[in-house]
Amino acid sequence: PRGRLIGSDFSSYFTEPDKAEAIYQRALAEGLTRDYPLSVRHISGRVTEVLCHATVYRNEAGEVQGVLASARDITERRQAERRRDFTNKLLALFARKTSAREYLEAAVEAIREWSGCEALGIRLADGHGALPYASSAGFEPEFLEAESWLSLHQDNCCCIRALKQVFEEQELAIVTSGGSYRCDDAIAFASKLPLAQQARYRGNCMKFGFASLAVVPVRYREEIIGVLHLADRRPSLFSPGDVEFLETMTPLIGDAVRWFETEAMLAEYWDHLEEEVKQRTGELEAANAKLRQ
C-alpha cells in the first residue's frame, strides 16, 4: 500500500537488497542505468523478475535531487527462455544417452531442475498390468517402497487414472484439457471429500505431506505409455501453464523410450542371429570335415 511504501527503504522490496541499492548508486554516479536485472518480492510472497531502468532528476540549478526508477516485468520472457533451454536439453539427452534407463534418469533430473519441484518420477506401464517407476528422484525410500509398483487392475490412484484417462467426478475440475491431473493442495482437496470418495485414493502422497501434485501422461503417438508424476510439499507449485508445457514435452520422452526399446530389441536380435550363424557355421565345418575323411 502507498502508506507503507512511502518513507521505506525501497531496496528492501527486492529479493537482493544490496543489488537493488547498487542500481541507485550507479545511477547517481553515472546518471543512468538501463536493463538492470532484479527480482521484486510482492507483499504476498510472489517473486517477479524485472528489468530496471534508473535515471537521476535535477533541479533548475542542475543539482541531483533523486533517482527516478521503473521496472519492466519480464516473467513471460524468462519463462520462454527457460522453456527453450529445457527443450534443447531434453532433445540433447536423447542424442547423448545409450539406454532407456540412462536417458530416463537424466530426464528426471532435467525436469526436476526446470520445475524446481521436490520429487518426481516417470512411471511406465510394463505390459503385465503394473505401473512402476522407471526412474525417480527426491522421494523417500519408504514412499518408493509403498508406491513403486501399482497394479492397473487392483489399485486406485490418480497416476492410474491419468494413464487410463478415466477420472473421478470430483477430479474433473482439476484435470487439464490435455488430460493431466493438477492439484494445488492435495491434502486439503482429499480432506474435503466424503469417506467413500477418499477411498478412491491410495493416499501415500498426502501421508508423506505432498501438497502440490501433477500427473502428466507420457504419450507415444496416440498411445499413453506412462505418466510423469511431480510432487512437492509446497502448495500451488505447479502452474497450469507449466503443466500444459510439460504436456508438450512428454511425447519426446515417449518417443525416446520406444526408440531405446527398439534399439535394445534389435541388439538382442543381432546377438541371437550372430550366435545362430556361429552355430550353423560350426555344424557346416563339422559336416565338411566328415566328408573329407
Tab-separated table of C-alpha atoms in Angstrom:
chain	number	residue	atom	x	y	z
A	1	PRO	CA	0.000	0.000	0.000
A	2	ARG	CA	1.029	3.614	-0.630
A	3	GLY	CA	1.194	4.388	3.088
A	4	ARG	CA	3.575	1.536	3.707
A	5	LEU	CA	5.746	2.249	0.680
A	6	ILE	CA	6.380	5.976	1.262
A	7	GLY	CA	9.331	6.547	3.566
A	8	SER	CA	10.539	2.944	3.453
A	9	ASP	CA	13.828	1.643	2.080
A	10	PHE	CA	12.748	0.692	-1.431
A	11	SER	CA	15.682	-1.708	-1.812
A	12	SER	CA	14.066	-3.976	0.775
A	13	TYR	CA	11.293	-4.831	-1.692
A	14	PHE	CA	13.761	-6.702	-3.876
A	15	THR	CA	14.999	-10.250	-3.245
A	16	GLU	CA	18.580	-8.932	-3.240
A	17	PRO	CA	18.552	-5.568	-1.417
A	18	ASP	CA	22.286	-4.956	-1.894
A	19	LYS	CA	21.948	-5.469	-5.641
A	20	ALA	CA	18.946	-3.151	-5.723
A	21	GLU	CA	20.863	-0.483	-3.795
A	22	ALA	CA	23.643	-0.764	-6.380
A	23	ILE	CA	21.332	0.390	-9.179
A	24	TYR	CA	20.694	3.681	-7.373
A	25	GLN	CA	24.364	4.203	-6.572
A	26	ARG	CA	25.211	3.540	-10.202
A	27	ALA	CA	22.541	5.956	-11.402
A	28	LEU	CA	23.850	8.647	-9.030
A	29	ALA	CA	27.408	8.076	-10.211
A	30	GLU	CA	26.727	7.750	-13.952
A	31	GLY	CA	23.382	9.490	-14.344
A	32	LEU	CA	21.639	6.493	-15.959
A	33	THR	CA	21.221	2.730	-15.622
A	34	ARG	CA	19.411	0.570	-18.184
A	35	ASP	CA	18.055	-3.012	-18.156
A	36	TYR	CA	19.356	-3.917	-14.724
A	37	PRO	CA	18.019	-7.402	-13.763
A	38	LEU	CA	16.324	-7.696	-10.367
A	39	SER	CA	13.555	-9.668	-8.681
A	40	VAL	CA	10.730	-7.889	-6.845
A	41	ARG	CA	9.066	-9.597	-3.888
A	42	HIS	CA	5.332	-8.878	-3.667
A	43	ILE	CA	3.738	-8.470	-0.243
A	44	SER	CA	2.071	-11.875	-0.821
A	45	GLY	CA	5.477	-13.508	-1.224
A	46	ARG	CA	5.258	-13.876	-5.003
A	47	VAL	CA	8.503	-13.034	-6.800
A	48	THR	CA	8.538	-11.219	-10.157
A	49	GLU	CA	11.590	-10.915	-12.367
A	50	VAL	CA	12.095	-7.424	-13.761
A	51	LEU	CA	14.490	-5.239	-15.706
A	52	CYS	CA	15.048	-1.864	-14.032
A	53	HIS	CA	15.775	1.480	-15.614
A	54	ALA	CA	17.006	4.309	-13.361
A	55	THR	CA	17.989	7.893	-14.020
A	56	VAL	CA	18.667	10.927	-11.832
A	57	TYR	CA	16.482	14.015	-11.849
A	58	ARG	CA	17.820	17.527	-11.138
A	59	ASN	CA	16.568	20.920	-10.052
A	60	GLU	CA	16.866	24.097	-12.080
A	61	ALA	CA	20.423	24.542	-10.811
A	62	GLY	CA	21.394	21.120	-12.177
A	63	GLU	CA	21.750	19.588	-8.753
A	64	VAL	CA	20.766	15.914	-8.360
A	65	GLN	CA	17.554	15.670	-6.368
A	66	GLY	CA	16.964	11.934	-6.547
A	67	VAL	CA	16.529	8.877	-8.721
A	68	LEU	CA	13.553	8.010	-10.905
A	69	ALA	CA	13.289	4.261	-11.471
A	70	SER	CA	10.926	1.972	-13.351
A	71	ALA	CA	10.744	-1.810	-13.578
A	72	ARG	CA	9.529	-3.885	-16.526
A	73	ASP	CA	8.028	-7.313	-15.797
A	74	ILE	CA	9.938	-9.948	-17.818
A	75	THR	CA	8.314	-13.055	-16.319
A	76	GLU	CA	6.945	-14.301	-19.646
A	77	ARG	CA	10.236	-13.652	-21.395
A	78	ARG	CA	12.192	-15.556	-18.733
A	79	GLN	CA	9.694	-18.419	-18.847
A	80	ALA	CA	10.052	-18.620	-22.622
A	81	GLU	CA	13.847	-18.685	-22.308
A	82	ARG	CA	13.762	-21.386	-19.622
A	83	ARG	CA	11.331	-23.478	-21.652
A	84	ARG	CA	13.523	-23.137	-24.739
A	85	ASP	CA	16.631	-24.149	-22.793
A	86	PHE	CA	14.797	-27.074	-21.190
A	87	THR	CA	13.502	-28.303	-24.557
A	88	ASN	CA	17.001	-28.166	-26.044
A	89	LYS	CA	18.386	-30.025	-23.029
A	90	LEU	CA	15.781	-32.781	-23.297
A	91	LEU	CA	16.483	-33.184	-27.012
A	92	ALA	CA	20.234	-33.284	-26.368
A	93	LEU	CA	19.810	-36.048	-23.780
A	94	PHE	CA	18.288	-38.287	-26.437
A	95	ALA	CA	21.406	-37.863	-28.589
A	96	ARG	CA	23.874	-38.458	-25.735
A	97	LYS	CA	22.368	-41.366	-23.781
A	98	THR	CA	22.785	-45.010	-24.742
A	99	SER	CA	19.951	-46.755	-22.901
A	100	ALA	CA	16.393	-46.095	-21.745
A	101	ARG	CA	17.424	-46.242	-18.080
A	102	GLU	CA	20.270	-43.764	-18.564
A	103	TYR	CA	18.019	-41.443	-20.574
A	104	LEU	CA	15.147	-41.545	-18.068
A	105	GLU	CA	17.433	-40.837	-15.110
A	106	ALA	CA	18.851	-37.801	-16.914
A	107	ALA	CA	15.352	-36.675	-17.996
A	108	VAL	CA	14.091	-36.861	-14.396
A	109	GLU	CA	16.926	-34.642	-13.190
A	110	ALA	CA	16.387	-32.180	-16.051
A	111	ILE	CA	12.660	-31.856	-15.320
A	112	ARG	CA	13.306	-31.591	-11.599
A	113	GLU	CA	15.798	-28.774	-12.151
A	114	TRP	CA	13.489	-26.914	-14.549
A	115	SER	CA	10.352	-27.232	-12.401
A	116	GLY	CA	12.065	-26.708	-9.043
A	117	CYS	CA	9.941	-29.478	-7.567
A	118	GLU	CA	10.965	-31.580	-4.611
A	119	ALA	CA	10.290	-35.025	-6.048
A	120	LEU	CA	9.263	-36.584	-9.316
A	121	GLY	CA	9.238	-39.861	-11.152
A	122	ILE	CA	8.429	-41.359	-14.518
A	123	ARG	CA	6.123	-44.377	-14.394
A	124	LEU	CA	5.914	-46.691	-17.425
A	125	ALA	CA	3.320	-49.430	-17.915
A	126	ASP	CA	5.202	-52.736	-18.014
A	127	GLY	CA	2.760	-54.665	-20.193
A	128	HIS	CA	1.892	-57.025	-17.341
A	129	GLY	CA	-0.671	-54.884	-15.551
A	130	ALA	CA	1.731	-52.802	-13.428
A	131	LEU	CA	2.783	-49.141	-13.475
A	132	PRO	CA	6.210	-48.970	-11.776
A	133	TYR	CA	8.631	-46.058	-11.563
A	134	ALA	CA	11.177	-46.441	-14.353
A	135	SER	CA	13.136	-43.598	-12.746
A	136	SER	CA	12.594	-41.213	-9.838
A	137	ALA	CA	14.325	-38.623	-7.649
A	138	GLY	CA	13.526	-36.894	-4.369
A	139	PHE	CA	11.097	-39.440	-2.918
A	140	GLU	CA	11.879	-41.043	0.451
A	141	PRO	CA	12.760	-44.778	0.352
A	142	GLU	CA	9.621	-45.501	2.399
A	143	PHE	CA	7.464	-43.748	-0.196
A	144	LEU	CA	9.052	-45.659	-3.061
A	145	GLU	CA	8.638	-48.930	-1.205
A	146	ALA	CA	4.909	-48.239	-0.906
A	147	GLU	CA	4.410	-46.722	-4.347
A	148	SER	CA	6.980	-48.208	-6.738
A	149	TRP	CA	4.598	-50.803	-8.106
A	150	LEU	CA	0.973	-50.027	-8.850
A	151	SER	CA	-1.480	-52.597	-10.168
A	152	LEU	CA	-3.555	-51.295	-13.043
A	153	HIS	CA	-6.248	-53.791	-12.091
A	154	GLN	CA	-6.344	-53.523	-8.299
A	155	ASP	CA	-5.113	-50.088	-7.129
A	156	ASN	CA	-6.878	-46.723	-7.039
A	157	CYS	CA	-4.546	-43.827	-7.784
A	158	CYS	CA	-4.535	-40.602	-9.764
A	159	CYS	CA	-1.468	-41.938	-11.629
A	160	ILE	CA	-3.510	-44.874	-12.876
A	161	ARG	CA	-6.478	-42.689	-13.793
A	162	ALA	CA	-4.175	-40.313	-15.736
A	163	LEU	CA	-2.806	-43.313	-17.639
A	164	LYS	CA	-6.288	-44.638	-18.436
A	165	GLN	CA	-7.772	-41.127	-18.849
A	166	VAL	CA	-10.721	-42.135	-16.682
A	167	PHE	CA	-11.213	-39.646	-13.838
A	168	GLU	CA	-13.497	-39.422	-10.840
A	169	GLU	CA	-16.300	-36.862	-10.966
A	170	GLN	CA	-14.761	-34.883	-8.085
A	171	GLU	CA	-11.480	-34.606	-10.041
A	172	LEU	CA	-12.836	-33.104	-13.244
A	173	ALA	CA	-12.279	-29.533	-12.030
A	174	ILE	CA	-8.536	-30.204	-11.545
A	175	VAL	CA	-7.929	-32.145	-14.767
A	176	THR	CA	-6.430	-30.141	-17.644
A	177	SER	CA	-7.731	-30.202	-21.203
A	178	GLY	CA	-4.653	-32.281	-22.073
A	179	GLY	CA	-5.632	-34.985	-19.597
A	180	SER	CA	-3.240	-34.121	-16.770
A	181	TYR	CA	-4.096	-34.196	-13.083
A	182	ARG	CA	-3.054	-30.932	-11.350
A	183	CYS	CA	-3.803	-30.169	-7.709
A	184	ASP	CA	-2.586	-27.124	-5.763
A	185	ASP	CA	-3.225	-28.709	-2.363
A	186	ALA	CA	-3.951	-32.427	-2.497
A	187	ILE	CA	-4.128	-32.704	1.287
A	188	ALA	CA	-6.894	-30.103	1.560
A	189	PHE	CA	-8.621	-31.495	-1.534
A	190	ALA	CA	-8.774	-35.048	-0.177
A	191	SER	CA	-9.799	-33.970	3.333
A	192	LYS	CA	-12.974	-32.349	1.974
A	193	LEU	CA	-14.128	-35.483	0.161
A	194	PRO	CA	-16.653	-37.949	1.617
A	195	LEU	CA	-15.062	-41.110	3.024
A	196	ALA	CA	-16.339	-43.189	0.124
A	197	GLN	CA	-14.539	-40.895	-2.353
A	198	GLN	CA	-11.384	-40.720	-0.214
A	199	ALA	CA	-11.164	-44.485	-0.563
A	200	ARG	CA	-10.537	-43.952	-4.287
A	201	TYR	CA	-7.055	-42.649	-3.434
A	202	ARG	CA	-4.146	-44.649	-2.101
A	203	GLY	CA	-3.241	-41.525	-0.123
A	204	ASN	CA	0.513	-42.027	0.169
A	205	CYS	CA	1.255	-38.666	-1.440
A	206	MET	CA	-0.856	-36.992	1.241
A	207	LYS	CA	0.578	-39.173	4.032
A	208	PHE	CA	4.072	-38.041	3.090
A	209	GLY	CA	2.992	-34.397	3.087
A	210	PHE	CA	2.961	-33.673	-0.653
A	211	ALA	CA	0.541	-30.822	-1.273
A	212	SER	CA	1.284	-29.868	-4.896
A	213	LEU	CA	0.702	-32.766	-7.272
A	214	ALA	CA	0.769	-33.074	-11.045
A	215	VAL	CA	0.444	-36.228	-13.123
A	216	VAL	CA	1.114	-35.743	-16.842
A	217	PRO	CA	0.506	-38.532	-19.403
A	218	VAL	CA	3.572	-39.750	-21.288
A	219	ARG	CA	2.425	-40.321	-24.850
A	220	TYR	CA	3.862	-42.242	-27.758
A	221	ARG	CA	1.886	-41.219	-30.826
A	222	GLU	CA	-1.755	-41.911	-29.899
A	223	GLU	CA	-0.897	-44.252	-27.014
A	224	ILE	CA	-0.315	-43.311	-23.369
A	225	ILE	CA	2.575	-45.484	-22.178
A	226	GLY	CA	3.174	-43.951	-18.739
A	227	VAL	CA	2.923	-40.843	-16.591
A	228	LEU	CA	5.182	-38.128	-15.237
A	229	HIS	CA	4.488	-37.723	-11.504
A	230	LEU	CA	5.540	-34.443	-9.828
A	231	ALA	CA	5.151	-33.803	-6.089
A	232	ASP	CA	6.101	-31.052	-3.652
A	233	ARG	CA	5.236	-30.167	-0.069
A	234	ARG	CA	4.720	-26.519	-1.015
A	235	PRO	CA	1.175	-25.702	-2.174
A	236	SER	CA	0.439	-24.276	-5.638
A	237	LEU	CA	3.863	-25.033	-7.100
A	238	PHE	CA	2.725	-26.306	-10.497
A	239	SER	CA	1.002	-23.603	-12.520
A	240	PRO	CA	-1.479	-24.501	-15.271
A	241	GLY	CA	0.963	-23.054	-17.815
A	242	ASP	CA	3.834	-25.228	-16.602
A	243	VAL	CA	1.706	-28.379	-16.683
A	244	GLU	CA	0.474	-27.552	-20.188
A	245	PHE	CA	4.082	-27.052	-21.271
A	246	LEU	CA	5.062	-30.441	-19.829
A	247	GLU	CA	2.200	-31.967	-21.818
A	248	THR	CA	4.014	-30.829	-24.970
A	249	MET	CA	7.298	-32.309	-23.709
A	250	THR	CA	6.245	-35.795	-22.592
A	251	PRO	CA	5.823	-37.045	-26.204
A	252	LEU	CA	9.599	-36.513	-26.539
A	253	ILE	CA	10.052	-38.869	-23.587
A	254	GLY	CA	7.633	-41.374	-25.125
A	255	ASP	CA	9.482	-41.305	-28.454
A	256	ALA	CA	12.839	-41.777	-26.713
A	257	VAL	CA	11.591	-44.693	-24.596
A	258	ARG	CA	10.191	-46.539	-27.607
A	259	TRP	CA	13.355	-45.835	-29.635
A	260	PHE	CA	15.631	-47.241	-26.936
A	261	GLU	CA	13.355	-50.265	-26.547
A	262	THR	CA	13.553	-50.878	-30.300
A	263	GLU	CA	17.327	-50.483	-30.227
A	264	ALA	CA	17.574	-52.998	-27.385
A	265	MET	CA	15.350	-55.464	-29.240
A	266	LEU	CA	17.423	-55.082	-32.414
A	267	ALA	CA	20.650	-55.550	-30.463
A	268	GLU	CA	19.233	-58.694	-28.868
A	269	TYR	CA	18.099	-59.933	-32.294
A	270	TRP	CA	21.520	-59.349	-33.852
A	271	ASP	CA	23.230	-61.089	-30.930
A	272	HIS	CA	20.889	-64.048	-31.384
A	273	LEU	CA	21.458	-64.026	-35.146
A	274	GLU	CA	25.227	-63.946	-34.618
A	275	GLU	CA	25.003	-66.972	-32.327
A	276	GLU	CA	22.867	-68.762	-34.882
A	277	VAL	CA	25.425	-68.020	-37.608
A	278	LYS	CA	28.272	-69.287	-35.414
A	279	GLN	CA	26.357	-72.455	-34.605
A	280	ARG	CA	25.433	-73.129	-38.240
A	281	THR	CA	28.992	-72.354	-39.372
A	282	GLY	CA	30.328	-74.844	-36.785
A	283	GLU	CA	27.882	-77.503	-37.920
A	284	LEU	CA	28.800	-76.900	-41.579
A	285	GLU	CA	32.521	-77.096	-40.838
A	286	ALA	CA	31.977	-80.338	-38.921
A	287	ALA	CA	29.962	-81.789	-41.802
A	288	ASN	CA	32.663	-80.810	-44.328
A	289	ALA	CA	35.315	-82.384	-42.144
A	290	LYS	CA	33.435	-85.675	-42.143
A	291	LEU	CA	33.102	-85.558	-45.950
A	292	ARG	CA	36.867	-85.130	-46.266
A	293	GLN	CA	37.581	-88.233	-44.170
